[in-house]
Coordinates of C-alpha atoms in Angstrom, one line a residue:
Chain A
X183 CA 220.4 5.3 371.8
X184 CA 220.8 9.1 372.8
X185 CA 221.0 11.9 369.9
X186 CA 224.6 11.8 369.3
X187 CA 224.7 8.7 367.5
X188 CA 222.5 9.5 364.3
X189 CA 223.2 13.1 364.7
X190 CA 227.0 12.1 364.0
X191 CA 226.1 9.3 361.7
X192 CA 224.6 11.9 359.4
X193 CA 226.5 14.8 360.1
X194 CA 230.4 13.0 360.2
X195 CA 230.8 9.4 358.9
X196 CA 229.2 7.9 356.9
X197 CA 227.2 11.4 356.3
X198 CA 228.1 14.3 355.1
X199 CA 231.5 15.1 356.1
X200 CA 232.5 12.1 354.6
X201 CA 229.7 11.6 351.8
X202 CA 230.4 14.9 349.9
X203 CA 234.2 14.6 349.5
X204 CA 233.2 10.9 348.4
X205 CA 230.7 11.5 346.4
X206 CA 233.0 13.9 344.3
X207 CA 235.5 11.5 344.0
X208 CA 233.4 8.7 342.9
X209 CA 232.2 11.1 340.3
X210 CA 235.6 11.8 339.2
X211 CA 236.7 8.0 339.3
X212 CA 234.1 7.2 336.8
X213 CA 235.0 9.9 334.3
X214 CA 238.4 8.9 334.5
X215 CA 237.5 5.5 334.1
X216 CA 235.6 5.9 331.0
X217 CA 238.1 8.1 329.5
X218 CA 241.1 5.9 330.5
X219 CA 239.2 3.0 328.5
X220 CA 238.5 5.2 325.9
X221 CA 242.2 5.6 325.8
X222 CA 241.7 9.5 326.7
X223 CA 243.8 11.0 329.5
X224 CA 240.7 12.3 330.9
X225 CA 239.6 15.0 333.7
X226 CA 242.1 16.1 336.6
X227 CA 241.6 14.5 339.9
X228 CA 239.3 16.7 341.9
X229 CA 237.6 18.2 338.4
X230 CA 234.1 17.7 340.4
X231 CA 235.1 20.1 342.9
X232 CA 236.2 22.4 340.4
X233 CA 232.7 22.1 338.5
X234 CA 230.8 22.3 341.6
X235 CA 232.2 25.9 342.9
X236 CA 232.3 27.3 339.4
X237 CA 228.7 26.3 339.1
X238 CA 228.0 27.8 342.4
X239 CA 229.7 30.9 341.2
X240 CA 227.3 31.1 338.3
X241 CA 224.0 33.2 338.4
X242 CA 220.7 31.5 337.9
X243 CA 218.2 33.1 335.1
X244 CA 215.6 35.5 337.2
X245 CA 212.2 32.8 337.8
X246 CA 209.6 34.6 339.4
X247 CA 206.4 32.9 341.8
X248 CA 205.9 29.7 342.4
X249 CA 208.0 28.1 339.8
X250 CA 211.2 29.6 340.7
X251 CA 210.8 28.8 344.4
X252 CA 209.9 25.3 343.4
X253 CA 212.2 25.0 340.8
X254 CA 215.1 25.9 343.6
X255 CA 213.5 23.6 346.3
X256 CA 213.3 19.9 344.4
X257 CA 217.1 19.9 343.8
X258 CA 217.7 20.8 348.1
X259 CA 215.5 18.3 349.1
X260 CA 217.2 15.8 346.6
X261 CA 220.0 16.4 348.3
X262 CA 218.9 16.1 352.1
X263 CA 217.3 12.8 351.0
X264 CA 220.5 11.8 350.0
X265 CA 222.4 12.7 352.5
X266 CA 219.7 11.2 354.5
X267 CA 220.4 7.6 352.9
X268 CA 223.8 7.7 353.0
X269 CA 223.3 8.5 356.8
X270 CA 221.2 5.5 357.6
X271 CA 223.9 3.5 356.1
X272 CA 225.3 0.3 358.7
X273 CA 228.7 1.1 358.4
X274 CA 229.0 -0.1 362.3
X275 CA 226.9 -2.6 362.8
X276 CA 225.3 -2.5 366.5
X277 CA 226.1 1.2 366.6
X278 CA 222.5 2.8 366.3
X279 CA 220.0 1.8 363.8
X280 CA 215.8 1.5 365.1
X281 CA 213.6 -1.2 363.8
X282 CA 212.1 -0.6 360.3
X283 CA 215.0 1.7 359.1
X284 CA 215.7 -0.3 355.9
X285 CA 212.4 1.2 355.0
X286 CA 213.2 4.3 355.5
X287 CA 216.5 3.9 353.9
X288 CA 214.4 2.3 350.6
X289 CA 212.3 5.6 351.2
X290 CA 214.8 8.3 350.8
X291 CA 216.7 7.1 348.0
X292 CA 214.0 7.1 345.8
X293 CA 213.1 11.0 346.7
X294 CA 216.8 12.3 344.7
X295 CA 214.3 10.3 341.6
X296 CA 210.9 11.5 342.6
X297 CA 212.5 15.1 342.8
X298 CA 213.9 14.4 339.1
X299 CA 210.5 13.8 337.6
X300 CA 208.7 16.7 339.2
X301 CA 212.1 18.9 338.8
X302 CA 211.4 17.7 335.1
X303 CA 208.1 19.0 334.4
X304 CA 208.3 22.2 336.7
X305 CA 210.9 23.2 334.7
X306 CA 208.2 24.1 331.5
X307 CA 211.0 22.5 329.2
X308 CA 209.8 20.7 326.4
X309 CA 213.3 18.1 326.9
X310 CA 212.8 18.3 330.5
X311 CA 209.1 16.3 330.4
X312 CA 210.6 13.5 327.8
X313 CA 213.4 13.0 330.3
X314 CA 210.5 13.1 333.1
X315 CA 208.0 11.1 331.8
X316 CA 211.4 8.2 330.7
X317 CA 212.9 8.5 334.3
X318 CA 209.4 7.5 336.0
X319 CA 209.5 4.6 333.6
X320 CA 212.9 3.6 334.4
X321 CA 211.4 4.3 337.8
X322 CA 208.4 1.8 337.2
X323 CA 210.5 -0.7 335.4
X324 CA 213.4 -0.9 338.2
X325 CA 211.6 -0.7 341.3
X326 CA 210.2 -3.7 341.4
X327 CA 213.0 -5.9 340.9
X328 CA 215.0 -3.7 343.3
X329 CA 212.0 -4.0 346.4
X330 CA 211.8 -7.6 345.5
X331 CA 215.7 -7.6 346.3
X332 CA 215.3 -6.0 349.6
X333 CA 212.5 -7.4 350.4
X334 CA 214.0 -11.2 350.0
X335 CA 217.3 -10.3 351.7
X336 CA 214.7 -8.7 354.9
X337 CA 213.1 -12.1 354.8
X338 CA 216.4 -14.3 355.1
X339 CA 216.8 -12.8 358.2
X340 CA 213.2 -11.7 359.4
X341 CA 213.8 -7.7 360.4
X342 CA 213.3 -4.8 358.6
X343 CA 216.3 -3.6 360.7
X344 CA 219.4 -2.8 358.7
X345 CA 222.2 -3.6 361.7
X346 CA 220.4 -7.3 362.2
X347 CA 220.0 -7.8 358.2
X348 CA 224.3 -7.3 358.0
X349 CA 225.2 -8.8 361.1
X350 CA 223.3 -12.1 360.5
X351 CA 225.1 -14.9 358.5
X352 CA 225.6 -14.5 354.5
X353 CA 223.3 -16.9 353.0
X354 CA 223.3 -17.9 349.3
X355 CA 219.5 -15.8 349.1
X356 CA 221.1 -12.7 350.7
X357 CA 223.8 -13.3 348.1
X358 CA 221.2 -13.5 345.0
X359 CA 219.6 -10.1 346.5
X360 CA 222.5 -8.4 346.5
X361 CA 223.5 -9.3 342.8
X362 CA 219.8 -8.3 341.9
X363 CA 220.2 -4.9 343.5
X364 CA 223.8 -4.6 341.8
X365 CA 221.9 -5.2 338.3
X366 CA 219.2 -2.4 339.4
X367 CA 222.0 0.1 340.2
X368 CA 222.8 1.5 337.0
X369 CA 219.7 2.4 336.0
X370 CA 219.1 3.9 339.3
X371 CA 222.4 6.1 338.8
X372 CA 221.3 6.9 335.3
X373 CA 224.7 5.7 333.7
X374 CA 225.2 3.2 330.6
X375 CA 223.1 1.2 329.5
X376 CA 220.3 2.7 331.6
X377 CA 220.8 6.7 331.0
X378 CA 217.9 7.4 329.3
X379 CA 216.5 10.6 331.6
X380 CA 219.3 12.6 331.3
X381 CA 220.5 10.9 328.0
X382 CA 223.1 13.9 327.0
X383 CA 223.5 14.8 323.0
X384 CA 220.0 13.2 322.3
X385 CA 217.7 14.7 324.8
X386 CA 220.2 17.9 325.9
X387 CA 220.1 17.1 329.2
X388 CA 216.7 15.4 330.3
X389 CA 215.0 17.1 333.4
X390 CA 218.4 19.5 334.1
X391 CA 217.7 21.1 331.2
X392 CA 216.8 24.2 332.5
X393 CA 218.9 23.8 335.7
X394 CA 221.6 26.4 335.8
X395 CA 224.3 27.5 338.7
X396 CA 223.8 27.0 342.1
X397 CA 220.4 24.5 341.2
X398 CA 222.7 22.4 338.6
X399 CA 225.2 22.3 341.9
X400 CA 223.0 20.8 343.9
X401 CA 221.5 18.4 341.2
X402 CA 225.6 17.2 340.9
X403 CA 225.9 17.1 344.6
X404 CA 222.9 15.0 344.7
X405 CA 224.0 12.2 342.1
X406 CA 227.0 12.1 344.1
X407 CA 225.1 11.5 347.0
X408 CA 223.5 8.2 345.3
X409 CA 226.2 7.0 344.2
X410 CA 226.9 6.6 347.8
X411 CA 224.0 5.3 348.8
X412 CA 223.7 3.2 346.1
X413 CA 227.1 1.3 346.6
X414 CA 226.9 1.9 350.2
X415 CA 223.7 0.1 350.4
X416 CA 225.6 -2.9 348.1
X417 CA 228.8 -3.1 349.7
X418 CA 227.0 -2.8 353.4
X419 CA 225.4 -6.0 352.7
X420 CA 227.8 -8.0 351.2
X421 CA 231.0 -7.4 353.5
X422 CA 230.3 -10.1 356.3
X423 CA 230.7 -7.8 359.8
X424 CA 233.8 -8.2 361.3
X425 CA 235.1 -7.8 365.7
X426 CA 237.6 -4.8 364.1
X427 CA 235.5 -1.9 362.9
X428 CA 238.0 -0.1 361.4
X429 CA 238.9 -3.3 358.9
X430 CA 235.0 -3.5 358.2
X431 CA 235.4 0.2 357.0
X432 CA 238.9 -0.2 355.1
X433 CA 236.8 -3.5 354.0
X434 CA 234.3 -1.6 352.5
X435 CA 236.1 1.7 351.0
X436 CA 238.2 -1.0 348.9
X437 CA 235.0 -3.0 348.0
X438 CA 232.8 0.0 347.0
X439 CA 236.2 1.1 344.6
X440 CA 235.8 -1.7 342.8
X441 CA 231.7 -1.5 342.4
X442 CA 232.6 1.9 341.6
X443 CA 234.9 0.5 338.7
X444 CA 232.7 -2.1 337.6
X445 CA 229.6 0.2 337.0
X446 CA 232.2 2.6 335.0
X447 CA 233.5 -0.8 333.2
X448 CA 229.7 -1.5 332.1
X449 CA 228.9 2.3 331.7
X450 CA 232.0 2.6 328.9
X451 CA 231.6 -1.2 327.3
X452 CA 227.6 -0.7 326.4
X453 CA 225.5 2.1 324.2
X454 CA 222.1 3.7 325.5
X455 CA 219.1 1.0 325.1
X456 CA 215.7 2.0 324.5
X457 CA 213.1 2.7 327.1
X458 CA 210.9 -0.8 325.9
X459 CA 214.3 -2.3 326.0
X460 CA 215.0 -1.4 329.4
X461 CA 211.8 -2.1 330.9
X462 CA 211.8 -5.7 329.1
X463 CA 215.3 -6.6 330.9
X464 CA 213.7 -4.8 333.7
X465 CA 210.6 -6.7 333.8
X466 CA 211.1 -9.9 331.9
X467 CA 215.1 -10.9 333.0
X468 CA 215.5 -9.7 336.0
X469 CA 212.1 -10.0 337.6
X470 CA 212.4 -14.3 337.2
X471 CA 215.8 -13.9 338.8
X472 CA 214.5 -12.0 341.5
X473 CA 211.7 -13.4 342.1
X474 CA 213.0 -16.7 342.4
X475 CA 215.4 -15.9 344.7
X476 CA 212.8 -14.4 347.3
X477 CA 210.1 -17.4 346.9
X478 CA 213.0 -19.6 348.1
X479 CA 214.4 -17.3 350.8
X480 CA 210.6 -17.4 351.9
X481 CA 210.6 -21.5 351.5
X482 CA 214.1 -22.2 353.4
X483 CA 212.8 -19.2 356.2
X484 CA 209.6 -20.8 356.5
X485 CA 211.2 -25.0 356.6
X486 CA 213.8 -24.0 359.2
Chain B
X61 CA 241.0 38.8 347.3
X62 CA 239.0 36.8 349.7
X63 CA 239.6 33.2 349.3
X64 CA 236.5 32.6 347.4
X65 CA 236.9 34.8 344.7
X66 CA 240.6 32.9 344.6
X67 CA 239.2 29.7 344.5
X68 CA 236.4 30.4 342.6
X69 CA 238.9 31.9 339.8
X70 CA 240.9 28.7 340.0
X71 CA 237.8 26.9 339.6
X72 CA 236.4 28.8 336.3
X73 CA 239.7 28.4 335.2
X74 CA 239.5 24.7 335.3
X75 CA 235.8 23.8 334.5
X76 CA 234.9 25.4 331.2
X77 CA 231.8 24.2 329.7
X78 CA 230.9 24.6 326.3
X79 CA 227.9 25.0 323.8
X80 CA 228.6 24.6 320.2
X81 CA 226.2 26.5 318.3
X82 CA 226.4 26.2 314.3
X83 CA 225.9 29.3 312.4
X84 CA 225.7 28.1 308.9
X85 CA 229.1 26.8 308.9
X86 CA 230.9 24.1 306.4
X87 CA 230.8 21.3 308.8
X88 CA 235.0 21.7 309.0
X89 CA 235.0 23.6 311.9
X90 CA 232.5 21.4 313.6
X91 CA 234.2 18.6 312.7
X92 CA 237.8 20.2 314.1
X93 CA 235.8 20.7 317.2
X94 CA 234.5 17.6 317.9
X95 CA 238.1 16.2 317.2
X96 CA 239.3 18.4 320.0
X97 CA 237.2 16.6 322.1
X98 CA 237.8 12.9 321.4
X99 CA 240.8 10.8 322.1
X100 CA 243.6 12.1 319.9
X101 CA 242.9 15.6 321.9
X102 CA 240.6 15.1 324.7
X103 CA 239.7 18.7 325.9
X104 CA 238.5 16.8 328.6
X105 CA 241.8 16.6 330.5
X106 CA 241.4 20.7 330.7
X107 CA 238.0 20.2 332.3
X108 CA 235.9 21.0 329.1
X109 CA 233.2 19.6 329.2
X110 CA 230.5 19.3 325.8
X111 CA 226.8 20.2 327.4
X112 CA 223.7 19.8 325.6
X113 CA 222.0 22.9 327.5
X114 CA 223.1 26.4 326.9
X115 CA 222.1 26.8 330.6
X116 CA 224.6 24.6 331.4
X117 CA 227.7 26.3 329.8
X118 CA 230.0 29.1 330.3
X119 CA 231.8 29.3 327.0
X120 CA 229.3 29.8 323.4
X121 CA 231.7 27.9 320.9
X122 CA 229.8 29.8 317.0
X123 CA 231.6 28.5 314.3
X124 CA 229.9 29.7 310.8
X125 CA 229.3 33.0 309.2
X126 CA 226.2 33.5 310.6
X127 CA 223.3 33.2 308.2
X128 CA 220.3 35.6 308.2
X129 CA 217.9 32.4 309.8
X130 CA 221.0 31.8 312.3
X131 CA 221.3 35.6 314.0
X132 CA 218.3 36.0 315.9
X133 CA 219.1 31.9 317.1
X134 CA 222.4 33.3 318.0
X135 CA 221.2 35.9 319.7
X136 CA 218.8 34.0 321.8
X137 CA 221.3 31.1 322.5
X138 CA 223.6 34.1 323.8
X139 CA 220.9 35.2 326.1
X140 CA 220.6 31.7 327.4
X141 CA 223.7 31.4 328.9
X142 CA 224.2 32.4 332.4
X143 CA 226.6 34.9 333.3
X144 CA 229.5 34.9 333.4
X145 CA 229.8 34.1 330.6
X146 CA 232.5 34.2 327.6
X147 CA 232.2 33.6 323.5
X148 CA 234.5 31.9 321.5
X149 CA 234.5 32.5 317.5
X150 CA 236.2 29.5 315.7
X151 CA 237.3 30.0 312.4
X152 CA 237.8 32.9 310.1
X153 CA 234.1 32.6 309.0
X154 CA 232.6 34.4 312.2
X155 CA 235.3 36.5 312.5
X156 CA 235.3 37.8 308.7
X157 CA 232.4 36.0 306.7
X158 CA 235.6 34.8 305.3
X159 CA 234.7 33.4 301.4
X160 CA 231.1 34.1 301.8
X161 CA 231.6 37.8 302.1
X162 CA 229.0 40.2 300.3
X163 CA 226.7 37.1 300.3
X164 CA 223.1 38.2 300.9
X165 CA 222.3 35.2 303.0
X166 CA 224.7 36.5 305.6
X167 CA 224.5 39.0 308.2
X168 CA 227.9 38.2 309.5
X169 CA 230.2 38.9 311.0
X170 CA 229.8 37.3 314.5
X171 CA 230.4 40.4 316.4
X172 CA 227.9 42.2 314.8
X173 CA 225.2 40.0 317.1
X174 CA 227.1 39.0 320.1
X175 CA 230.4 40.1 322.0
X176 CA 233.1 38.0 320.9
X177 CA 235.7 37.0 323.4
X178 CA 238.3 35.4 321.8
X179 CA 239.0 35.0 318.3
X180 CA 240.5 31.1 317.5
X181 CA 241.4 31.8 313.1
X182 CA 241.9 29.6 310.5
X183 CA 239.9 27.7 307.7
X184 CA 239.3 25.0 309.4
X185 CA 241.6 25.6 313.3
X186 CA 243.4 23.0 314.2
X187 CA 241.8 21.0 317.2
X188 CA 244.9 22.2 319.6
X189 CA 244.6 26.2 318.2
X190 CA 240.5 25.5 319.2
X191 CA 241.1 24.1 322.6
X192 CA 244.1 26.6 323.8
X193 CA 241.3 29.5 322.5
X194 CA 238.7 27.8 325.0
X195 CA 241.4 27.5 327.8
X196 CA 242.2 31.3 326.7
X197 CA 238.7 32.3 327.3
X198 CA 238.4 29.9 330.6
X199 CA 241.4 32.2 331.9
X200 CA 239.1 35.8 330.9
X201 CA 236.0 34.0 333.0
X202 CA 238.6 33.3 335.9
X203 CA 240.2 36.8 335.8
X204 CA 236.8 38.5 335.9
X205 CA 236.7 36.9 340.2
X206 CA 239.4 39.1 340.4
X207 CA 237.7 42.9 341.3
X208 CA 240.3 45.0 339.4
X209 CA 240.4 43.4 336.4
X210 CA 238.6 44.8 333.3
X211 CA 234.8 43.2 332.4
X212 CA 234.6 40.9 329.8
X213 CA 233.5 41.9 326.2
X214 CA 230.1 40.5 327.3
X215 CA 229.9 42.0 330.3
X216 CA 230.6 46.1 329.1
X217 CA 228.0 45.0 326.3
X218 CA 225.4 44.1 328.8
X219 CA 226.2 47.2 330.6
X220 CA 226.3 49.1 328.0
X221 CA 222.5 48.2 326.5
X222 CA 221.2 48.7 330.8
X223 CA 222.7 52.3 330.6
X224 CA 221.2 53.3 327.5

């Protein structure tokens, strides 16, 4: 594998070149989604764009010392970590990829998260720590169902390695992980039912509080970004890989559309649940689910 | 014009994000606004957008007379608010005190405290008169990218306080 390969994987397709311009219009799609349901007309097509230069165009209130540097860095490195995910993404299968990059995949998208708690409680905001301290128990309460998910669809196929995991045969397991990681995706995204960190009206805006201009920019930018990753990481797994690359990608622009639409759909039908709420699907629902289905992708790995 | 500062005035054109801030009003205007932004009106399909943070917005909706506990709240909300940045008075009450003039809970009008903007009157505004007075004060945001065009109200008030 030379340096070309990830360099364009992160820098072109699926990465940034690609990511940003999607990432504002899957932004945009679920606006308009929730407002065509809520029989609205709703924003213009490209109204992310528009919100992202005009908040780039904004100053930023004067922070001096450490907190202002830190308080610019957390949304940046949100971002690259992102960017990062999205990069690692196996849009080709056998086209790059190193052993153990699932990992590292796993890793940087829960930095954008990590970054929102700290962000949080840097920010001195009294709204900022409630939305904090709720998004590291989302964090808490998600997690593990979501690692379980990976970790059983890794075991149907015995690699940490993302281009083996997709190119091997769809089981019924690696079926039941990808469901369970579709179920841990809204709260991961922060949308209906699960949008208690940045729950707008009630909590102002959670950890963004404080966040003005160029920093609330990048913050956007960076929810974008998992959105990507997010349904990337979903639709990745569940297209089975195909001799055509170019119909695996058309395959999977049309499938993420509609996980786009279906997390909008569920984001407009349901009302904000409480945090003991949350972590009681979280923990009580969805762990049995999950944890089922990896005890017996362990059992049919280990009898065959 | 470079092409930033045109695409940048398209943009603030497009995107205006709004605070409400009561200032010991009725409730009628508040109510007119919040029907502005749901489904018989959507401001949304103009880009406004409701924020919870005054950090967040470019456009400081007041509606109210402004009450003696609701000035210096005014005032500090006003500060908030990143530039640039543009105010929007709904209703005759900030504009005039309207019915509640010579009250001594007031300190009204509105322009006493903060620059005003625009002016959107009536007792309540209808919803469409509220959002065409936010789309008129998105189009002052946009024209200040423009280098020849006069500051906003805000902006020569700021300037104004550093020279003195």
């Amino acid at each position: 594998m030379n340096l070309l390969t990830p360099l364009a994987r992160f820098l072109i397709f699926p990465g940034l070149l690609f990511a940003v311009p999607a990432a504002w219009f899957v932004l945009w799609l679920e606006r308009k989604t929730v407002a065509l349901l809520q029989r609205r007309i709703g924003p213009p097509f490209g109204q992310p764009f528009f919100d992202f230069v005009k908040l780039l165009g904004k100053t930023t209130p004067p922070r001096p010392g450490l907190e202002g540097m830190l308080m610019r860095a957390w949304p940046l490195i949100a971002v690259s970590a992102a960017a990062g995910a999205v990069g690692l993404l196996p849009v080709f299968p056998s086209r790059g990829g190193f052993q153990g990059d699932m990992i590292l995949l796993l890793a940087l998208m829960e930095i954008p998260a990590i970054c929102l708690i700290v962000a949080g409680f840097t920010s001195g905001s009294l709204f900022g720590e409630i939305g904090s301290a709720r998004e590291a128990v989302l964090l808490v309460s998600y997690n593990v169902v979501f690692l379980l998910a990976a970790l059983s669809i890794a075991s149907t196929q015995h690699t940490f390695r993302l281009e083996a995991i997709v190119a091997g045969p769809a089981t019924p397991w690696r079926w039941l992980g990808v469901i369970a990681i579709l179920i841990c995706l809204p709260a991961k995204l922060h949308v209906n039912p699960f949008s208690l960190p940045n729950a707008e009206q009630e909590i102002y805006a959670g950890p963004m509080t404080e966040y003005a201009g160029f920093e609330l920019a990048m913050w956007q930018l960076s929810h974008g970004l998992e959105w990507i990753a997010g349904v990337g990481l979903v639709v990745t797994l569940a297209i089975p890989p195909s001799p055509d690359a170019w119909l695996t990608v058309a395959e999977l622009l049309f499938l993420g559309f509609a996980v786009v639409l279906l997390l909008s759909l569920v984001a407009a039908a349901t009302a904000r649940l409480a945090i003991d709420t949350t972590v009681r699907f979280y923990w009580r629902c969805a762990l049995v689910f999950i944890v089922a289905a990896l005890s017996s992708a362990i059992l049919v790995r280990w009898r065959s | 014009m470079s092409w930033w500062n045109r695409l940048l005035c398209l943009c603030r054109r497009r995107s205006p994000w709004i605070f409400h801030m009561n200032a010991g009003s009725c409730n009628g205007c508040d109510i007119e606004l919040v029907a502005a932004l749901t489904p018989r009106y959507d401001a949304e399909q103009v880009g406004v957008l409701l924020q919870g943070s005054p950090r967040h917005a470019d456009i400081v909706c007041v509606t109210g007379p402004v009450t003696r506990t609701a000035a210096p709240a005014i005032r500090r909300v006003f500060d908030q608010v990143c530039r640039p940045k543009a105010v929007v008075a709904i209703g005759s009450c900030p504009a005039t005190t309207n019915v509640f003039i010579n009250s001594r809970t007031l300190e009204g009008p509105l322009e006493k405290h903060i620059p005003v903007d625009v002016f959107v009157p009536g007792c309540p505004p209808r919803p469409d008169a509220i959002i065409r007075g936010i789309a008129a004060a998105a189009g002052l945001l946009a024209s200040r990218s423009r280098e020849s065009a006069p500051p906003l109200a805000s902006e020569s008030a700021v300037q104004k306080e550093a020279a003195e």
